[in-house]
Short mmCIF file of C-alpha atoms in Angstrom, two decimals:
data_model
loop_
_atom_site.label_atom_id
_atom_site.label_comp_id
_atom_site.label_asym_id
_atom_site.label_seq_id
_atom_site.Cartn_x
_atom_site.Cartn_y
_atom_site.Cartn_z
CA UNK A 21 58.90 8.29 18.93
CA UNK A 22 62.71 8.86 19.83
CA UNK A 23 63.78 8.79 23.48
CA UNK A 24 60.33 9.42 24.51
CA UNK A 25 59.75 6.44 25.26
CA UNK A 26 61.83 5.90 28.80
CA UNK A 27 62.24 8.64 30.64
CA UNK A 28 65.53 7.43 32.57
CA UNK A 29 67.86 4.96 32.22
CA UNK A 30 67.36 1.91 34.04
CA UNK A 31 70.70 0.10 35.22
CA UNK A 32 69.90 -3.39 37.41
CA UNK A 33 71.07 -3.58 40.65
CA UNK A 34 72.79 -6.67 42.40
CA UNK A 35 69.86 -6.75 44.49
CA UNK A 36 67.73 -9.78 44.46
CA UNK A 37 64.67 -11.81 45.71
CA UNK A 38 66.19 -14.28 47.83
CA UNK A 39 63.46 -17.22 45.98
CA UNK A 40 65.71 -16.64 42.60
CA UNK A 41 69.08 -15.50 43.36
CA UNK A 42 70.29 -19.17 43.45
CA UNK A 43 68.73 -19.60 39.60
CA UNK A 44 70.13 -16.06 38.94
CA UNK A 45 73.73 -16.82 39.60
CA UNK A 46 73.23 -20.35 37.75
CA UNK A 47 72.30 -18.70 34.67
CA UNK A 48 75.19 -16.46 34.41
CA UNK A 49 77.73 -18.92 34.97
CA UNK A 50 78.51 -18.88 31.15
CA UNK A 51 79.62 -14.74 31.55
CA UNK A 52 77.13 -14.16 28.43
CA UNK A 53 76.55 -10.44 29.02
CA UNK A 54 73.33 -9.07 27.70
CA UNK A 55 71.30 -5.54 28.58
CA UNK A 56 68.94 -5.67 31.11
CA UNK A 57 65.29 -5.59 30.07
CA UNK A 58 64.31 -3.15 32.61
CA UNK A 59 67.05 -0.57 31.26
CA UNK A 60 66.33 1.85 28.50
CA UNK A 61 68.50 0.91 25.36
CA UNK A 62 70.93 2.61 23.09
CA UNK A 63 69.00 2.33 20.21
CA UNK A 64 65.93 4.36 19.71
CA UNK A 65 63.12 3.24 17.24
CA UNK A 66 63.76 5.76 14.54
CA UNK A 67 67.88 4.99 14.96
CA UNK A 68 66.82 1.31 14.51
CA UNK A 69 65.04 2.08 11.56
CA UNK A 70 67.61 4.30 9.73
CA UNK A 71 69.83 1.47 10.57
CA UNK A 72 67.80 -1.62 8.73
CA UNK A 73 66.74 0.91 6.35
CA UNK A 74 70.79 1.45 5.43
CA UNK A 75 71.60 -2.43 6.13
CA UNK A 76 73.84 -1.80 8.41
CA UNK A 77 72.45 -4.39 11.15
CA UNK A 78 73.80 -7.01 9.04
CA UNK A 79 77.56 -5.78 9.90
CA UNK A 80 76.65 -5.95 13.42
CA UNK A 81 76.71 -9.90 13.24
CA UNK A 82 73.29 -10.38 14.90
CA UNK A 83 70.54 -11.99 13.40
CA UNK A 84 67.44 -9.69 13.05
CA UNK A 85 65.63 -10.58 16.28
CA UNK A 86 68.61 -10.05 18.14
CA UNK A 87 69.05 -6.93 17.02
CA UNK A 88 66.01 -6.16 17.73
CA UNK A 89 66.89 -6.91 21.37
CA UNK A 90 68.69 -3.46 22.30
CA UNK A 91 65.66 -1.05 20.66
CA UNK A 92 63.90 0.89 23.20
CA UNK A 93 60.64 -1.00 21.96
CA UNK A 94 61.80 -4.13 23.85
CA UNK A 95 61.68 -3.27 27.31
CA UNK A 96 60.11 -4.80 30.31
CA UNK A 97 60.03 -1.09 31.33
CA UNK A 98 57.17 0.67 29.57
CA UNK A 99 54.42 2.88 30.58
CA UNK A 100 51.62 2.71 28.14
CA UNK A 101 49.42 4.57 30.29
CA UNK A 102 51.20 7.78 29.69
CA UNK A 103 51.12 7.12 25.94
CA UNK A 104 48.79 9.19 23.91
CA UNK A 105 46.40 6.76 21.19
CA UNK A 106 48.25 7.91 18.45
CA UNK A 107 51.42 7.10 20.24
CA UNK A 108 50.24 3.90 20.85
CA UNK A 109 49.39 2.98 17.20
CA UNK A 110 52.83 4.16 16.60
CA UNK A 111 54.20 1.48 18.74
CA UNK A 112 51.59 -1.32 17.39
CA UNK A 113 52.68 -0.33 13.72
CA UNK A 114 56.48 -0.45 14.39
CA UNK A 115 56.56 -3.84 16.59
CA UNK A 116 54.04 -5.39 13.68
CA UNK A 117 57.47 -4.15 11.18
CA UNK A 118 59.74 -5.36 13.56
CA UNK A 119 58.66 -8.37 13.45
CA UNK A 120 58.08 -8.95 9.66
CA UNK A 121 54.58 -9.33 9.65
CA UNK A 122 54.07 -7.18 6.74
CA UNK A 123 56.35 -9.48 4.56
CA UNK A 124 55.08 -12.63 5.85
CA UNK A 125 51.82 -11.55 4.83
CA UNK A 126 53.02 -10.16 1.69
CA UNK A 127 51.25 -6.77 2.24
CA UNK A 128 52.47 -3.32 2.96
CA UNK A 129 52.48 -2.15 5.62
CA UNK A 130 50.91 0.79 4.86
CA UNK A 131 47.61 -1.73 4.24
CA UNK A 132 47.79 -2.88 7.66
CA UNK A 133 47.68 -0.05 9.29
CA UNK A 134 43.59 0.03 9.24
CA UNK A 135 43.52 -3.15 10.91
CA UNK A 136 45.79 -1.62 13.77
CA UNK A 137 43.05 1.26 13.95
CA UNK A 138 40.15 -0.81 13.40
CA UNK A 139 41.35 -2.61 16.50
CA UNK A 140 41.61 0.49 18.52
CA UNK A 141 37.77 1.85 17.38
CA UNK A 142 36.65 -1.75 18.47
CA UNK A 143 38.38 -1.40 22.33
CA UNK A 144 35.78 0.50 24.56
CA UNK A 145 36.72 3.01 26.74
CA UNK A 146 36.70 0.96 29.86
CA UNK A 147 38.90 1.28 32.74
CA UNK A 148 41.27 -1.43 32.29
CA UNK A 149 40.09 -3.43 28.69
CA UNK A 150 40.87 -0.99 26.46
CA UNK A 151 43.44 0.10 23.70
CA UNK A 152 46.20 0.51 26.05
CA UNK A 153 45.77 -2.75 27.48
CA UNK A 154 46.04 -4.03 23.92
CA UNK A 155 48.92 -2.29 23.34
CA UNK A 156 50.64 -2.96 26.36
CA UNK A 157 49.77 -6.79 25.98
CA UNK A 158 51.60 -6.61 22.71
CA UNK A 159 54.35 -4.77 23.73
CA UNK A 160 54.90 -7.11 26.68
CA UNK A 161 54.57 -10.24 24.77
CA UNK A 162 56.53 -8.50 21.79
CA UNK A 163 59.82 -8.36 24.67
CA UNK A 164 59.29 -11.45 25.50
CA UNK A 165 59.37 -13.44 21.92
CA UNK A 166 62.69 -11.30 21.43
CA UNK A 167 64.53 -11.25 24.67
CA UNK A 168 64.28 -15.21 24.77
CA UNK A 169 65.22 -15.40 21.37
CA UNK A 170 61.78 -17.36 20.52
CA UNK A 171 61.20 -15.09 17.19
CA UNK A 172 64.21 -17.08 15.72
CA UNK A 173 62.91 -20.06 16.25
CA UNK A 174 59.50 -19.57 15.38
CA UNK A 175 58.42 -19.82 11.24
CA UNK A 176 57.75 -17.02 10.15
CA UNK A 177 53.78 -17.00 9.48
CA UNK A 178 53.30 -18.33 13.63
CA UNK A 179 55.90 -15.23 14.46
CA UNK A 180 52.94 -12.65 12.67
CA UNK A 181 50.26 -15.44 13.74
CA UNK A 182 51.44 -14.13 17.48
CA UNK A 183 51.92 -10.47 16.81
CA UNK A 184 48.25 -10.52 15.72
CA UNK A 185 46.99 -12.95 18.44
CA UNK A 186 48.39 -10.21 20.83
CA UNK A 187 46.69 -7.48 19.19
CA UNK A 188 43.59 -8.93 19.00
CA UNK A 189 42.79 -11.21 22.57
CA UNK A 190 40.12 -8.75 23.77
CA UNK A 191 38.65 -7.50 20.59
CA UNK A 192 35.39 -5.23 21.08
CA UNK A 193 35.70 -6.24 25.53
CA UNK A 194 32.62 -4.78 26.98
CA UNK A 195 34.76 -4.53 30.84
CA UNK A 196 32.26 -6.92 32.17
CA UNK A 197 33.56 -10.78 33.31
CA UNK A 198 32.68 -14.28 31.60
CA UNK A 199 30.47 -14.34 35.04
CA UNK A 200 28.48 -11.42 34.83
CA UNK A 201 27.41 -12.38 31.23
CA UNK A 202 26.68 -15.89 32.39
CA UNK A 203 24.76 -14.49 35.07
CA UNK A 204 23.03 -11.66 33.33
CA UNK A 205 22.42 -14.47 30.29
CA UNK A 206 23.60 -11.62 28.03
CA UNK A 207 24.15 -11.80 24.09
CA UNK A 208 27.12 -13.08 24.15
CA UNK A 209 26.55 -15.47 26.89
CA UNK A 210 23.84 -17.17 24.58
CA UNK A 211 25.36 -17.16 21.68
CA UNK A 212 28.52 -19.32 22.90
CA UNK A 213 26.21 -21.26 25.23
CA UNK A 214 28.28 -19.60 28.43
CA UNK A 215 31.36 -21.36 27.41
CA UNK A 216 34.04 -18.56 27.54
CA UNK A 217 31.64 -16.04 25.93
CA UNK A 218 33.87 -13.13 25.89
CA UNK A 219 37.34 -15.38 24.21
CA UNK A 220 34.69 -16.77 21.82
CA UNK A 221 33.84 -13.34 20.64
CA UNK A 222 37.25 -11.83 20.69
CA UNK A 223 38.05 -14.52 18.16
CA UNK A 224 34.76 -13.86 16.07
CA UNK A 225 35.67 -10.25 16.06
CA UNK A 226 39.35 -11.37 15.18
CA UNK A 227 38.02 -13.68 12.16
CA UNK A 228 36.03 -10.29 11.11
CA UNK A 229 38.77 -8.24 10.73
CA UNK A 230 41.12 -11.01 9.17
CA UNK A 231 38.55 -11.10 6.45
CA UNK A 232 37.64 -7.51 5.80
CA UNK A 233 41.71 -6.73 6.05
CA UNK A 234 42.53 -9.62 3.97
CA UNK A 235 45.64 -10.30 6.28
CA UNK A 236 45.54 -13.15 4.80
CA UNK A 237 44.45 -12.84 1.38
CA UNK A 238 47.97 -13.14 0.17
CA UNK A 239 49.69 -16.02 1.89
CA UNK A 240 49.33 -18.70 -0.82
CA UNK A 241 49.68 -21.80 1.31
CA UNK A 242 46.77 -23.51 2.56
CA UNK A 243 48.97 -24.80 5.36
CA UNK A 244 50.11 -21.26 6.27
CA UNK A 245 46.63 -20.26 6.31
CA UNK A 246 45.28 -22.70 8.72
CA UNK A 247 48.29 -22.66 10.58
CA UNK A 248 48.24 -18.48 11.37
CA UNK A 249 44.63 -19.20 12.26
CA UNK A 250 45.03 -21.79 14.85
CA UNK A 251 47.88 -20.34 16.79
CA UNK A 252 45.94 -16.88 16.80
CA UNK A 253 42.83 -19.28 18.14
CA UNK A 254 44.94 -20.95 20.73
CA UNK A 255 46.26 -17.71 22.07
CA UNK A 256 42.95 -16.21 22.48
CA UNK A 257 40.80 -18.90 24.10
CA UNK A 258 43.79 -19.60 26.38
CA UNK A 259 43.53 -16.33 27.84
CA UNK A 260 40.07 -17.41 29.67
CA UNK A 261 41.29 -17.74 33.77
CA UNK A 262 38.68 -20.52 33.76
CA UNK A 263 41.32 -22.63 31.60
CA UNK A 264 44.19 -21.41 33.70
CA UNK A 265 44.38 -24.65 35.72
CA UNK A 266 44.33 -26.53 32.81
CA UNK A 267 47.10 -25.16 31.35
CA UNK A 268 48.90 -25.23 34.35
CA UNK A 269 48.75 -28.57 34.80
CA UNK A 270 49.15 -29.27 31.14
CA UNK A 271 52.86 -27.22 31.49
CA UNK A 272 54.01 -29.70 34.20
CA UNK A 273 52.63 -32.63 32.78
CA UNK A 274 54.42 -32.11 29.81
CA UNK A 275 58.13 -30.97 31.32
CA UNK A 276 57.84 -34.50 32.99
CA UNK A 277 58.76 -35.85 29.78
CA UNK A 278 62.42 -34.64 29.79
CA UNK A 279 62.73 -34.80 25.78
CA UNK A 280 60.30 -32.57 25.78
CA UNK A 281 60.71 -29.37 23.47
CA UNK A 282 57.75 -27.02 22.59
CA UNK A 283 59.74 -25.82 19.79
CA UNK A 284 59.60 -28.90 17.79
CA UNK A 285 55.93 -29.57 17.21
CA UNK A 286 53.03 -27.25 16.38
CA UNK A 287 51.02 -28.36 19.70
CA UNK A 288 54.27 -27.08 21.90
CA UNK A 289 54.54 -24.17 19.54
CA UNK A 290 50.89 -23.50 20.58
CA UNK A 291 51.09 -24.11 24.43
CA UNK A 292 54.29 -22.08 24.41
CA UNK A 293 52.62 -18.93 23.11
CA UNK A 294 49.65 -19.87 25.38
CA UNK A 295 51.65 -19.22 28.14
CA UNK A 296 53.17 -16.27 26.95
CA UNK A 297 50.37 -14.38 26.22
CA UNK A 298 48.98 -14.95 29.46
CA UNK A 299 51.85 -13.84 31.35
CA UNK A 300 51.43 -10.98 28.67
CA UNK A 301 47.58 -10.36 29.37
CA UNK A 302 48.39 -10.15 33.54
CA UNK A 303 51.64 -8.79 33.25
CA UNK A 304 51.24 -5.07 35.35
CA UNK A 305 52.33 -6.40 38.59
CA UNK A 306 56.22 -7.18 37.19
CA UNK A 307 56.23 -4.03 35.59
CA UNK A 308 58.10 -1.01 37.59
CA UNK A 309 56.32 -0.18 40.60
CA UNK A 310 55.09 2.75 39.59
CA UNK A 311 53.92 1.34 36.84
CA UNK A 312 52.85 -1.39 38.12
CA UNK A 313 50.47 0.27 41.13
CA UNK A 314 48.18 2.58 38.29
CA UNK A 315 47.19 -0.49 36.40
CA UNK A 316 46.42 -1.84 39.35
CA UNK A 317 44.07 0.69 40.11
CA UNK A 318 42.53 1.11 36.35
CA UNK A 319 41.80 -2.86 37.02
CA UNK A 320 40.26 -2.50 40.39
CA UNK A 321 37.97 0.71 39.05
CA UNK A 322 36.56 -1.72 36.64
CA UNK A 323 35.96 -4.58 38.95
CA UNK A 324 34.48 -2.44 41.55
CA UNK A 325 31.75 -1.39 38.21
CA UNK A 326 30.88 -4.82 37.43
CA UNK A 327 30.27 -5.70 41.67
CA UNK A 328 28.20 -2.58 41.46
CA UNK A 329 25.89 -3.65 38.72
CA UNK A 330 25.83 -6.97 40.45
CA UNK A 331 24.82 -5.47 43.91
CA UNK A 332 22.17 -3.43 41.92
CA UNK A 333 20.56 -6.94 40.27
CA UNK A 334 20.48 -8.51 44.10
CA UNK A 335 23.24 -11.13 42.98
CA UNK A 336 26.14 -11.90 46.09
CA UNK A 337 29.34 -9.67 45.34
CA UNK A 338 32.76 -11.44 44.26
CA UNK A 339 35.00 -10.35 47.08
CA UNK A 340 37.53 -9.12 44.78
CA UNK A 341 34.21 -6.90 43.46
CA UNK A 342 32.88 -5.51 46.45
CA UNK A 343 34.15 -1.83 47.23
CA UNK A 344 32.77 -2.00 50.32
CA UNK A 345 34.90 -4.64 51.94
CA UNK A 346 37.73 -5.50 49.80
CA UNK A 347 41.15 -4.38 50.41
CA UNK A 348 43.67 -3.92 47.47
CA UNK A 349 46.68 -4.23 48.53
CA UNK A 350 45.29 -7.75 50.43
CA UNK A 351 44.06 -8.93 47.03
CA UNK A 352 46.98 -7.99 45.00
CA UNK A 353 49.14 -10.14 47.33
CA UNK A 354 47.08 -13.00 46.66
CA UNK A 355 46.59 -12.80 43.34
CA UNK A 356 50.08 -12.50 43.08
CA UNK A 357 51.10 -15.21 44.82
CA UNK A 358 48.68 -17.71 44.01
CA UNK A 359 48.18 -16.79 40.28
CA UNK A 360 50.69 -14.66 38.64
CA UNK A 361 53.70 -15.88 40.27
CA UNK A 362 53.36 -19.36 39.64
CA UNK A 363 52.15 -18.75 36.11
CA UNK A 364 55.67 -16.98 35.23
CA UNK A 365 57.44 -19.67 37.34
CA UNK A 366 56.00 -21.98 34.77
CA UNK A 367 56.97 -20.38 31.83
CA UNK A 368 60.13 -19.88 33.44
CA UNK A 369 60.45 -23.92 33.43
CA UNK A 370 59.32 -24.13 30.29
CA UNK A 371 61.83 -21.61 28.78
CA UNK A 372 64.59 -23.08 31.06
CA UNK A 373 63.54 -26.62 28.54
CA UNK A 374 63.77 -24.94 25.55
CA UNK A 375 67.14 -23.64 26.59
CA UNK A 376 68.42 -27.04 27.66
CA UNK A 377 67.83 -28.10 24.58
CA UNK A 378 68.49 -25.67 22.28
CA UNK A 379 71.37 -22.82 23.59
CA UNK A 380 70.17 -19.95 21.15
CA UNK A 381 67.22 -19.93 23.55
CA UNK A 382 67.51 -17.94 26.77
CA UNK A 383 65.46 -18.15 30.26
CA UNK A 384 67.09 -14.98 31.95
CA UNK A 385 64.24 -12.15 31.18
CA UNK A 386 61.53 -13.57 32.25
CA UNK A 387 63.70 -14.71 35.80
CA UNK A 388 64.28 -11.05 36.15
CA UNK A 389 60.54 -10.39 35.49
CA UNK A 390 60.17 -12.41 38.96
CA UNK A 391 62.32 -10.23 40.79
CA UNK A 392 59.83 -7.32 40.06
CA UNK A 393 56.92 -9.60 40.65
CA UNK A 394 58.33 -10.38 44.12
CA UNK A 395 59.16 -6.86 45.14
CA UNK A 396 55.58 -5.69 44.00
CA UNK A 397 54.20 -8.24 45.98
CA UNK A 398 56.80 -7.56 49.30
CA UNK A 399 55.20 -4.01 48.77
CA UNK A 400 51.49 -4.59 48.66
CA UNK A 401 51.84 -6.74 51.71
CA UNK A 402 53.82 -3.44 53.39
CA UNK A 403 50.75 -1.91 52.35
CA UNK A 404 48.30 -4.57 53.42
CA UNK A 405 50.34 -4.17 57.35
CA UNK A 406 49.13 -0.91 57.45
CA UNK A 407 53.06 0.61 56.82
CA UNK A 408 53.68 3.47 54.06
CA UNK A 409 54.82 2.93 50.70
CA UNK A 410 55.48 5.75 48.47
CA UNK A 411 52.93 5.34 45.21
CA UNK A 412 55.86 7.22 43.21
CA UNK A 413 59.15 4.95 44.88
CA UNK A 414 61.87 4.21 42.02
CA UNK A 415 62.62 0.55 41.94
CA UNK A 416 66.16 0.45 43.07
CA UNK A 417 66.93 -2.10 40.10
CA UNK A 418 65.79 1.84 38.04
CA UNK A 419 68.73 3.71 39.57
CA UNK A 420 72.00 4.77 38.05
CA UNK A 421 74.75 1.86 38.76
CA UNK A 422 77.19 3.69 40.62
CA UNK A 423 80.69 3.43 38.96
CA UNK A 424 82.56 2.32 41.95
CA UNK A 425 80.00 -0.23 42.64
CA UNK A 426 80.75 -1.59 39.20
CA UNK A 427 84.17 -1.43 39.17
CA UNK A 428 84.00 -3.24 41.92
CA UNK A 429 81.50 -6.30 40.70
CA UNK A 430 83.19 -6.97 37.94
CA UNK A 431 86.62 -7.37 39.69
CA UNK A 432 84.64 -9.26 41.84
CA UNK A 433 83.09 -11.80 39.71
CA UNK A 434 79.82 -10.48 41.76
CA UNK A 435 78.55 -9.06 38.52
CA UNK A 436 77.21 -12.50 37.39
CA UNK A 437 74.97 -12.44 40.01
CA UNK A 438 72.47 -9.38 38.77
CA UNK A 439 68.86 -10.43 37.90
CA UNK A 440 68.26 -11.91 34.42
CA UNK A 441 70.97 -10.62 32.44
CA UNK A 442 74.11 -8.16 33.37
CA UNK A 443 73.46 -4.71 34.27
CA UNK A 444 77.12 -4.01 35.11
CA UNK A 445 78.09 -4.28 31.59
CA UNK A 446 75.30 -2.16 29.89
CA UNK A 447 77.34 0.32 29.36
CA UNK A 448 79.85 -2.09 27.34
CA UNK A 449 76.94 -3.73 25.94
CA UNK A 450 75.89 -0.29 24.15
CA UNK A 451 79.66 1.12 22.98
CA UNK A 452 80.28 -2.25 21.79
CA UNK A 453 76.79 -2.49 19.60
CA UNK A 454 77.55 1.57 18.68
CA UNK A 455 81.17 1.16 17.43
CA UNK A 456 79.76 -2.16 15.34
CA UNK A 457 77.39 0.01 13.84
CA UNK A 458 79.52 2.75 13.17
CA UNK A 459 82.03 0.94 11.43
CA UNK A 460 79.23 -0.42 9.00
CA UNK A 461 78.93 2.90 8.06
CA UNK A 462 82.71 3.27 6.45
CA UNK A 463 83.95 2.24 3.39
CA UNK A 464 85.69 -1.25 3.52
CA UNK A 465 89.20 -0.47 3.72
CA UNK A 466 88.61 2.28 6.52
CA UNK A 467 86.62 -0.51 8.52
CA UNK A 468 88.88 -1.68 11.85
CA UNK A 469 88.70 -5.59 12.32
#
């Protein structure tokens, strides 16, 4: 795995969307500096690993999951698509250690690594629902449980509960829409009576592998039991877009309430990983642009399939189906602005709650998720006007922070104003987490205080 992972480092720029640089500069008043989530981190996967393997995280003086925070694994910045399977499985096998799940579950991990490749034989080779959709899913939703600090506030068995919710929300996805097997009356459409047909079965398929896995064959309380099951349920039905309005208004009915706190009852607990997920499950278009754009294609080659077959049976084409008259870029910006956008401000809000209420909890990556979202969506429209955009630009926010302009923000006080978290100070961030680790490494009396 190693430095494979990112290509080049990824220092934020002071630049921002003018709808969140007022929330931006709010949330650094406190000076708290942190490494940007879009920025490659000093700590590779197999470093990380020699490091917990020799204890010497625990001199750092951060819990686990915050640790956890500066490995290249959590990253807002990460190109599954140019990930080989096998690569892939890497990644699902490390984040499932990361996170514990092996000790929660009191199994090796070695014995859960055939449910990580069961999962990938059941994916299809379709376009867009396949294994690296799964595995960019989890590593999406994997950043986001650790860069808000969520993991340490979550018990343990709803922490592996969501690891394998991730991995398993499309289980066995034959690339064809809730609607074209209500239409077509399919299997699947008659066996769940056309009520989210496709959720229903990832979960059967989910329940399938549980049992012939035994995931949990091990955890001795009936509680824990149930309790893993229903937030992997919750996560996977919620990802049905027929139940996004729903949720939606569920989110803002609830943060009327302004003792609200999802993090102090299972049902919060379960809306707040909800909502995760399905920022998670449509999360391409605030990746890197580059990024970003090929998913956007992959989904679009496998929409265009299913309008297609529905052209072929005489049924009426979905716009955002039809090859013949639907425009990408035009789509993208509405889907963008109408669905994704507000979805992530949501979870922003609800975040923003959590953090009012308890200060170990932290809003700022998913705020600088926006800022990609928005510049994706400023450069679709470009597109949709008929003007150039290159399909290989560099997100500025990707560029090497010039020295001078740093110097220069942080004499400034500008600095507090970069998206999410501070970019000036990455390079701070990373001698300051080395020299911690180094010292672990020396005998007591050589150690500097």
């Amino acid at each position: 795995m190693g430095g494979s992972l990112l290509s080049k480092p990824a220092p934020v720029s002071p630049i921002l969307h003018p709808g969140v640089q007022k929330q931006h500069g709010e949330s650094r008043a406190s000076g708290n500096r942190r490494l940007s989530f879009y920025q490659k981190k000093p700590l590779s996967e197999d470093t990380m690993k020699e490091i917990f393997a020799a204890g010497a995280h625990q001199f750092t003086g951060l819990p686990w999951f915050q640790f956890l925070v500066h490995t290249e694994l959590c990253t807002m910045n990460y190109d599954g698509l140019s990930l080989k399977d096998d690569e892939r499985v890497s990644h699902m096998v490390r984040m499932m250690e990361n996170l514990k799940v092996p000790q929660t579950l009191k199994k090796p991990a070695d014995e859960l690594v055939p449910f990580i490749f069961d999962v990938k034989q059941l994916m299809h080779e379709n376009p867009y629902h396949n294994f690296c959709h799964v595995t960019d899913v989890t590593q999406y939703m994997y950043t986001l449980i650790l860069a808000t600090n969520v993991a340490g506030r979550l018990r343990p068995i709803e922490l592996a509960a969501t690891y394998v919710g991730a991995v398993c929300h499309d289980l066995d996805h034959p690339g064809l829409s809730n609607a074209y097997q209500n239409s077509e009356h399919t299997a699947l459409s008659r066996q769940y009576d056309g009520e989210s047909p496709l959720e229903n079965h990832h979960l059967t398929m989910y329940k399938r592998l549980r049992d012939k896995h035994g995931l949990l064959a091990h955890v001795e309380s009936e509680e824990d039991k149930c309790r893993f099951d229903d937030v992997v349920s919750h996560m996977i039905l919620a990802t049905d877009m027929a139940k996004h309005g729903f949720l939606m208004k569920k989110i803002k009915a609830e943060l009327e309430d302004p003792s609200f706190n999802p993090l102090h009852t299972q049902d919060g607990v379960n809306l707040l990983l909800q909502i995760a997920l399905k920022c998670s499950d449509i999360s391409n278009q605030a990746r890197p642009w580059k990024v970003a754009n090929r998913w956007n294609e992959a989904v679009y080659k496998e929409f265009y399939h299913e309008g297609d077959l529905d052209r072929d049976s005489g049924r009426d084409v979905a716009p955002l189906l039809d090859r013949r008259s639907n425009q990408i870029p035009k789509s993208t910006v509405g889907f963008i602005g109408f669905v994704v956008a507000p979805l992530y401000e949501n979870y922003v809000a609800i975040m923003k709650r959590c953090a009012q209420l308890d200060d170990q909890i932290d809003a700022r990556a998913v705020e600088e998720c926006l800022v990609f979202l928005h510049k994706n969506k400023e450069r679709y429209q470009k597109q949709a006007d008929g003007d150039f955009v290159d399909q290989d630009e560099e997100d500025i926010e990707l560029q090497n922070f010039p020295e001078d302009l740093r110097e220069g923000l942080d004499s400034s006080g500008a600095a507090s104003k970069l998206p999410g978290i501070n970019g000036a100070h990455q390079t701070d961030e990373a001698r300051r987490l080395n020299a911690k680790v180094k010292r672990s490494k020396l005998p007591m009396e050589k150690r500097e205080t």
